[in-house]
PDB file of C-alpha atoms in Angstrom:
ATOM      1  CA  GLY A   1       0.000   0.000   0.000  1.00  0.00           C
ATOM      2  CA  VAL A   2       2.967   2.379  -0.161  1.00  0.00           C
ATOM      3  CA  GLY A   3       3.704   2.315  -3.876  1.00  0.00           C
ATOM      4  CA  ASN A   4       6.968   1.464  -5.602  1.00  0.00           C
ATOM      5  CA  SER A   5      10.327   2.953  -6.584  1.00  0.00           C
ATOM      6  CA  THR A   6       8.690   5.035  -9.326  1.00  0.00           C
ATOM      7  CA  ASN A   7       6.347   7.013  -7.097  1.00  0.00           C
ATOM      8  CA  ASN A   8       8.199   6.603  -3.759  1.00  0.00           C
ATOM      9  CA  ARG A   9      11.270   8.744  -4.268  1.00  0.00           C
ATOM     10  CA  LEU A  10      12.529   8.244  -0.685  1.00  0.00           C
ATOM     11  CA  TRP A  11      11.250   6.027   2.138  1.00  0.00           C
ATOM     12  CA  LEU A  12      12.950   5.911   5.531  1.00  0.00           C
ATOM     13  CA  MET A  13      11.819   3.821   8.507  1.00  0.00           C
ATOM     14  CA  ALA A  14      13.651   3.905  11.840  1.00  0.00           C
ATOM     15  CA  ASN A  15      13.166   0.167  12.358  1.00  0.00           C
ATOM     16  CA  GLN A  16      15.060  -0.858   9.221  1.00  0.00           C
ATOM     17  CA  GLN A  17      18.570  -0.356   7.861  1.00  0.00           C
ATOM     18  CA  VAL A  18      19.904   2.282  10.275  1.00  0.00           C
ATOM     19  CA  TYR A  19      23.703   2.171  10.505  1.00  0.00           C
ATOM     20  CA  VAL A  20      26.538   3.579  12.632  1.00  0.00           C
ATOM     21  CA  ASN A  21      28.789   3.592   9.559  1.00  0.00           C
ATOM     22  CA  ALA A  22      28.477   3.481   5.772  1.00  0.00           C
ATOM     23  CA  GLY A  23      26.010   0.592   5.712  1.00  0.00           C
ATOM     24  CA  THR A  24      27.731  -2.402   7.328  1.00  0.00           C
ATOM     25  CA  THR A  25      27.054  -2.156  11.099  1.00  0.00           C
ATOM     26  CA  PHE A  26      23.500  -1.730  12.359  1.00  0.00           C
ATOM     27  CA  ALA A  27      22.980   0.978  14.975  1.00  0.00           C
ATOM     28  CA  ALA A  28      21.894  -0.052  18.463  1.00  0.00           C
ATOM     29  CA  ASP A  29      20.048   1.973  21.093  1.00  0.00           C
ATOM     30  CA  ASN A  30      21.664   5.345  21.833  1.00  0.00           C
ATOM     31  CA  GLN A  31      24.228   5.069  19.018  1.00  0.00           C
ATOM     32  CA  LEU A  32      24.909   7.813  16.474  1.00  0.00           C
ATOM     33  CA  VAL A  33      23.532   7.270  12.967  1.00  0.00           C
ATOM     34  CA  GLN A  34      25.778   7.829   9.954  1.00  0.00           C
ATOM     35  CA  GLN A  35      23.556   6.217   7.333  1.00  0.00           C
ATOM     36  CA  TRP A  36      19.800   5.569   7.071  1.00  0.00           C
ATOM     37  CA  ASN A  37      19.039   3.416   4.057  1.00  0.00           C
ATOM     38  CA  ASP A  38      16.336   4.262   1.550  1.00  0.00           C
ATOM     39  CA  LEU A  39      13.658   1.543   1.352  1.00  0.00           C
ATOM     40  CA  SER A  40      12.024   2.942  -1.804  1.00  0.00           C
ATOM     41  CA  GLY A  41      14.211   0.877  -4.111  1.00  0.00           C
ATOM     42  CA  ASN A  42      16.034   3.993  -5.370  1.00  0.00           C
ATOM     43  CA  ALA A  43      19.114   3.696  -3.084  1.00  0.00           C
ATOM     44  CA  ARG A  44      19.054   7.361  -2.050  1.00  0.00           C
ATOM     45  CA  ASN A  45      20.398   6.652   1.420  1.00  0.00           C
ATOM     46  CA  ALA A  46      20.477   9.531   3.907  1.00  0.00           C
ATOM     47  CA  THR A  47      23.926  10.147   5.392  1.00  0.00           C
ATOM     48  CA  GLU A  48      25.868  12.451   7.703  1.00  0.00           C
ATOM     49  CA  LEU A  49      29.492  12.347   8.859  1.00  0.00           C
ATOM     50  CA  THR A  50      29.575  15.058  11.551  1.00  0.00           C
ATOM     51  CA  ASN A  51      26.212  16.159  12.982  1.00  0.00           C
ATOM     52  CA  LYS A  52      24.722  12.706  13.482  1.00  0.00           C
ATOM     53  CA  PRO A  53      21.334  11.982  15.064  1.00  0.00           C
ATOM     54  CA  THR A  54      20.837   9.137  17.544  1.00  0.00           C
ATOM     55  CA  LEU A  55      18.870   5.903  17.250  1.00  0.00           C
ATOM     56  CA  ARG A  56      16.566   5.275  20.228  1.00  0.00           C
ATOM     57  CA  THR A  57      14.762   1.938  20.446  1.00  0.00           C
ATOM     58  CA  ASN A  58      11.351   1.046  21.886  1.00  0.00           C
ATOM     59  CA  ILE A  59      10.008   4.622  21.841  1.00  0.00           C
ATOM     60  CA  VAL A  60       6.712   4.501  19.878  1.00  0.00           C
ATOM     61  CA  ASN A  61       4.607   1.353  20.396  1.00  0.00           C
ATOM     62  CA  GLY A  62       7.789  -0.701  20.653  1.00  0.00           C
ATOM     63  CA  PHE A  63       9.347   0.862  17.557  1.00  0.00           C
ATOM     64  CA  PRO A  64      12.547   2.918  17.340  1.00  0.00           C
ATOM     65  CA  VAL A  65      12.978   6.570  16.370  1.00  0.00           C
ATOM     66  CA  ILE A  66      15.815   8.724  15.085  1.00  0.00           C
ATOM     67  CA  ARG A  67      16.368  11.531  17.608  1.00  0.00           C
ATOM     68  CA  TYR A  68      17.741  14.916  16.524  1.00  0.00           C
ATOM     69  CA  ASP A  69      18.956  17.904  18.497  1.00  0.00           C
ATOM     70  CA  ASN A  70      19.319  21.405  17.052  1.00  0.00           C
ATOM     71  CA  THR A  71      22.319  20.540  14.854  1.00  0.00           C
ATOM     72  CA  ASP A  72      21.753  16.881  13.921  1.00  0.00           C
ATOM     73  CA  ARG A  73      20.819  16.028  10.355  1.00  0.00           C
ATOM     74  CA  LEU A  74      20.854  13.475   7.547  1.00  0.00           C
ATOM     75  CA  LEU A  75      20.912  14.205   3.815  1.00  0.00           C
ATOM     76  CA  SER A  76      19.597  12.255   0.835  1.00  0.00           C
ATOM     77  CA  THR A  77      20.589  13.397  -2.663  1.00  0.00           C
ATOM     78  CA  GLY A  78      19.646  12.668  -6.250  1.00  0.00           C
ATOM     79  CA  LEU A  79      15.869  12.876  -5.931  1.00  0.00           C
ATOM     80  CA  ALA A  80      14.057  13.595  -9.190  1.00  0.00           C
ATOM     81  CA  THR A  81      12.470  17.023  -9.458  1.00  0.00           C
ATOM     82  CA  ALA A  82       8.705  17.234  -9.990  1.00  0.00           C
ATOM     83  CA  ASN A  83       5.987  19.893  -9.706  1.00  0.00           C
ATOM     84  CA  SER A  84       3.885  17.706  -7.392  1.00  0.00           C
ATOM     85  CA  ALA A  85       5.041  15.988  -4.218  1.00  0.00           C
ATOM     86  CA  SER A  86       3.800  14.397  -1.024  1.00  0.00           C
ATOM     87  CA  VAL A  87       5.926  14.433   2.114  1.00  0.00           C
ATOM     88  CA  TYR A  88       5.035  12.498   5.274  1.00  0.00           C
ATOM     89  CA  VAL A  89       6.744  12.764   8.671  1.00  0.00           C
ATOM     90  CA  VAL A  90       5.980  11.373  12.106  1.00  0.00           C
ATOM     91  CA  ALA A  91       7.658  13.601  14.685  1.00  0.00           C
ATOM     92  CA  GLN A  92       7.583  15.083  18.151  1.00  0.00           C
ATOM     93  CA  TYR A  93       9.648  17.762  19.857  1.00  0.00           C
ATOM     94  CA  SER A  94      10.769  18.120  23.461  1.00  0.00           C
ATOM     95  CA  SER A  95      11.845  21.773  23.176  1.00  0.00           C
ATOM     96  CA  LEU A  96      12.201  24.395  20.465  1.00  0.00           C
ATOM     97  CA  PRO A  97      15.157  26.664  19.697  1.00  0.00           C
ATOM     98  CA  PRO A  98      14.584  30.388  18.999  1.00  0.00           C
ATOM     99  CA  SER A  99      14.466  29.945  15.204  1.00  0.00           C
ATOM    100  CA  ASN A 100      12.122  27.684  13.251  1.00  0.00           C
ATOM    101  CA  PRO A 101      13.335  24.089  13.594  1.00  0.00           C
ATOM    102  CA  GLY A 102      13.168  22.111  10.380  1.00  0.00           C
ATOM    103  CA  LEU A 103      11.658  18.672  10.033  1.00  0.00           C
ATOM    104  CA  VAL A 104      12.461  18.118   6.341  1.00  0.00           C
ATOM    105  CA  GLN A 105      13.539  20.328   3.450  1.00  0.00           C
ATOM    106  CA  GLY A 106      13.903  19.775  -0.301  1.00  0.00           C
ATOM    107  CA  SER A 107      16.530  22.020  -1.915  1.00  0.00           C
ATOM    108  CA  PRO A 108      18.580  22.423  -5.095  1.00  0.00           C
ATOM    109  CA  SER A 109      21.648  20.209  -5.474  1.00  0.00           C
ATOM    110  CA  GLY A 110      24.308  20.982  -2.877  1.00  0.00           C
ATOM    111  CA  LEU A 111      21.941  23.136  -0.777  1.00  0.00           C
ATOM    112  CA  GLY A 112      20.170  20.522   1.360  1.00  0.00           C
ATOM    113  CA  PHE A 113      20.399  22.572   4.559  1.00  0.00           C
ATOM    114  CA  ASP A 114      20.657  26.059   3.094  1.00  0.00           C
ATOM    115  CA  THR A 115      18.767  28.719   5.047  1.00  0.00           C
ATOM    116  CA  GLY A 116      18.092  31.008   2.073  1.00  0.00           C
ATOM    117  CA  GLY A 117      14.352  31.380   1.567  1.00  0.00           C
ATOM    118  CA  THR A 118      14.237  30.494  -2.120  1.00  0.00           C
ATOM    119  CA  ASN A 119      16.483  27.454  -1.528  1.00  0.00           C
ATOM    120  CA  LYS A 120      13.895  25.937   0.810  1.00  0.00           C
ATOM    121  CA  VAL A 121      11.905  24.678  -2.173  1.00  0.00           C
ATOM    122  CA  LEU A 122       9.761  22.189  -0.292  1.00  0.00           C
ATOM    123  CA  GLY A 123       9.567  21.522   3.411  1.00  0.00           C
ATOM    124  CA  MET A 124       7.902  21.526   6.765  1.00  0.00           C
ATOM    125  CA  TRP A 125       8.924  23.188   9.978  1.00  0.00           C
ATOM    126  CA  VAL A 126       7.726  23.934  13.504  1.00  0.00           C
ATOM    127  CA  ASN A 127       7.977  27.617  14.436  1.00  0.00           C
ATOM    128  CA  SER A 128       9.389  28.696  17.790  1.00  0.00           C
ATOM    129  CA  ALA A 129       5.828  28.914  19.191  1.00  0.00           C
ATOM    130  CA  GLY A 130       5.171  25.241  18.369  1.00  0.00           C
ATOM    131  CA  THR A 131       2.965  25.795  15.314  1.00  0.00           C
ATOM    132  CA  SER A 132       3.453  23.681  12.173  1.00  0.00           C
ATOM    133  CA  TRP A 133       4.000  25.266   8.778  1.00  0.00           C
ATOM    134  CA  GLY A 134       5.263  24.474   5.303  1.00  0.00           C
ATOM    135  CA  ARG A 135       6.560  26.092   2.149  1.00  0.00           C
ATOM    136  CA  VAL A 136       7.069  25.643  -1.562  1.00  0.00           C
ATOM    137  CA  VAL A 137       9.055  27.819  -3.935  1.00  0.00           C
ATOM    138  CA  GLN A 138       7.756  28.193  -7.490  1.00  0.00           C
ATOM    139  CA  THR A 139      10.029  28.235 -10.539  1.00  0.00           C
ATOM    140  CA  ASN A 140       9.750  32.047 -10.552  1.00  0.00           C
ATOM    141  CA  ASN A 141      11.291  32.008  -6.996  1.00  0.00           C
ATOM    142  CA  THR A 142       8.025  33.112  -5.345  1.00  0.00           C
ATOM    143  CA  GLN A 143       7.766  31.634  -1.839  1.00  0.00           C
ATOM    144  CA  ILE A 144       4.362  30.185  -0.945  1.00  0.00           C
ATOM    145  CA  ASN A 145       3.919  29.592   2.791  1.00  0.00           C
ATOM    146  CA  ILE A 146       1.215  27.427   4.328  1.00  0.00           C
ATOM    147  CA  PRO A 147      -0.627  29.331   7.089  1.00  0.00           C
ATOM    148  CA  GLN A 148       0.697  28.591  10.577  1.00  0.00           C
ATOM    149  CA  VAL A 149      -2.455  27.669  12.477  1.00  0.00           C
ATOM    150  CA  THR A 150      -2.031  24.233  14.089  1.00  0.00           C
ATOM    151  CA  SER A 151      -0.212  24.031  17.410  1.00  0.00           C
ATOM    152  CA  LEU A 152       1.788  20.909  18.163  1.00  0.00           C
ATOM    153  CA  ALA A 153       1.952  19.970  21.840  1.00  0.00           C
ATOM    154  CA  VAL A 154       5.380  19.272  23.327  1.00  0.00           C
ATOM    155  CA  SER A 155       6.346  15.585  23.791  1.00  0.00           C
ATOM    156  CA  THR A 156       3.445  14.372  21.632  1.00  0.00           C
ATOM    157  CA  PHE A 157       3.863  12.460  18.376  1.00  0.00           C
ATOM    158  CA  PHE A 158       2.176  13.933  15.306  1.00  0.00           C
ATOM    159  CA  ALA A 159       1.788  12.651  11.755  1.00  0.00           C
ATOM    160  CA  LEU A 160       2.368  15.558   9.385  1.00  0.00           C
ATOM    161  CA  SER A 161       2.044  15.640   5.618  1.00  0.00           C
ATOM    162  CA  ASN A 162       2.454  18.249   2.931  1.00  0.00           C
ATOM    163  CA  ILE A 163       0.634  17.565  -0.340  1.00  0.00           C
ATOM    164  CA  VAL A 164       1.736  19.670  -3.317  1.00  0.00           C
ATOM    165  CA  SER A 165      -0.674  19.138  -6.216  1.00  0.00           C
ATOM    166  CA  ALA A 166       0.035  20.565  -9.662  1.00  0.00           C
ATOM    167  CA  THR A 167      -3.430  19.275 -10.638  1.00  0.00           C
ATOM    168  CA  SER A 168      -5.417  21.261  -8.075  1.00  0.00           C
ATOM    169  CA  LEU A 169      -2.766  24.040  -7.853  1.00  0.00           C
ATOM    170  CA  THR A 170      -2.753  23.791  -4.066  1.00  0.00           C
ATOM    171  CA  VAL A 171      -0.299  23.112  -1.264  1.00  0.00           C
ATOM    172  CA  SER A 172      -1.968  21.535   1.769  1.00  0.00           C
ATOM    173  CA  GLN A 173      -0.659  20.531   5.154  1.00  0.00           C
ATOM    174  CA  TYR A 174      -2.324  17.885   7.309  1.00  0.00           C
ATOM    175  CA  VAL A 175      -1.681  17.171  10.988  1.00  0.00           C
ATOM    176  CA  ASN A 176      -2.962  13.807  12.206  1.00  0.00           C
ATOM    177  CA  ASN A 177      -5.003  13.547   8.999  1.00  0.00           C
ATOM    178  CA  ALA A 178      -6.828  16.843   9.648  1.00  0.00           C
ATOM    179  CA  ILE A 179      -6.299  19.797   7.321  1.00  0.00           C
ATOM    180  CA  SER A 180      -4.042  22.406   8.906  1.00  0.00           C
ATOM    181  CA  GLY A 181      -3.785  24.841   6.011  1.00  0.00           C
ATOM    182  CA  THR A 182      -4.087  25.154   2.234  1.00  0.00           C
ATOM    183  CA  ILE A 183      -2.735  27.771  -0.131  1.00  0.00           C
ATOM    184  CA  ALA A 184      -2.676  28.176  -3.918  1.00  0.00           C
ATOM    185  CA  TYR A 185       0.467  27.985  -6.069  1.00  0.00           C
ATOM    186  CA  ASN A 186       1.074  28.157  -9.816  1.00  0.00           C
ATOM    187  CA  GLY A 187       1.694  24.425 -10.333  1.00  0.00           C
ATOM    188  CA  THR A 188       5.476  24.676 -10.652  1.00  0.00           C
ATOM    189  CA  LEU A 189       8.287  23.970  -8.207  1.00  0.00           C
ATOM    190  CA  ARG A 190      11.845  25.229  -8.419  1.00  0.00           C
ATOM    191  CA  SER A 191      14.256  22.384  -9.131  1.00  0.00           C
ATOM    192  CA  TRP A 192      15.168  20.394  -5.999  1.00  0.00           C
ATOM    193  CA  THR A 193      17.198  17.199  -5.701  1.00  0.00           C
ATOM    194  CA  ASP A 194      18.522  17.244  -2.091  1.00  0.00           C
ATOM    195  CA  PHE A 195      16.375  16.248   0.865  1.00  0.00           C
ATOM    196  CA  GLY A 196      17.523  17.315   4.307  1.00  0.00           C
ATOM    197  CA  ILE A 197      16.127  15.645   7.416  1.00  0.00           C
ATOM    198  CA  GLY A 198      16.477  17.409  10.763  1.00  0.00           C
TER     199      GLY A 198
END
């Protein structure tokens, strides 16, 4: 029920193929993660050599999670650019830094964690007040921001999704399967191939 390598560009699950190195030694509880393998069939593994997140086991209904602090991250590259996209994340936060913490961000090649507004082509964040939001950047570099209306409670898991539809010309964000905000866009997305997590 999750599609295939054609329509799943990247699929990461914390209970499968999480490594402390470049894909040979599985991570155990409380170990740093260097590589998180892509299960989509496209081999776009997410990696990081310096600012590594931590694997924690038995956190959500017996399943593990990847835990990030304010500097931890993983990067997947080589995703195919498209004008429509769907991004799904299950996340919780324990505290928020002063700036908007990122959950995921799609950016042009080499700019996976760039903070420039037009380089955050596709993504979702939690603002410093705990409200979810999202963004797309059109090919004309216009930034389209999803309204920030849904508050996320601290230490609570939420399922978030951003649906970018070139058919309906809308960008919608859902929190726990309830609409959080929708905004119109022109049906185009600036080219993005890098996907930053954290």
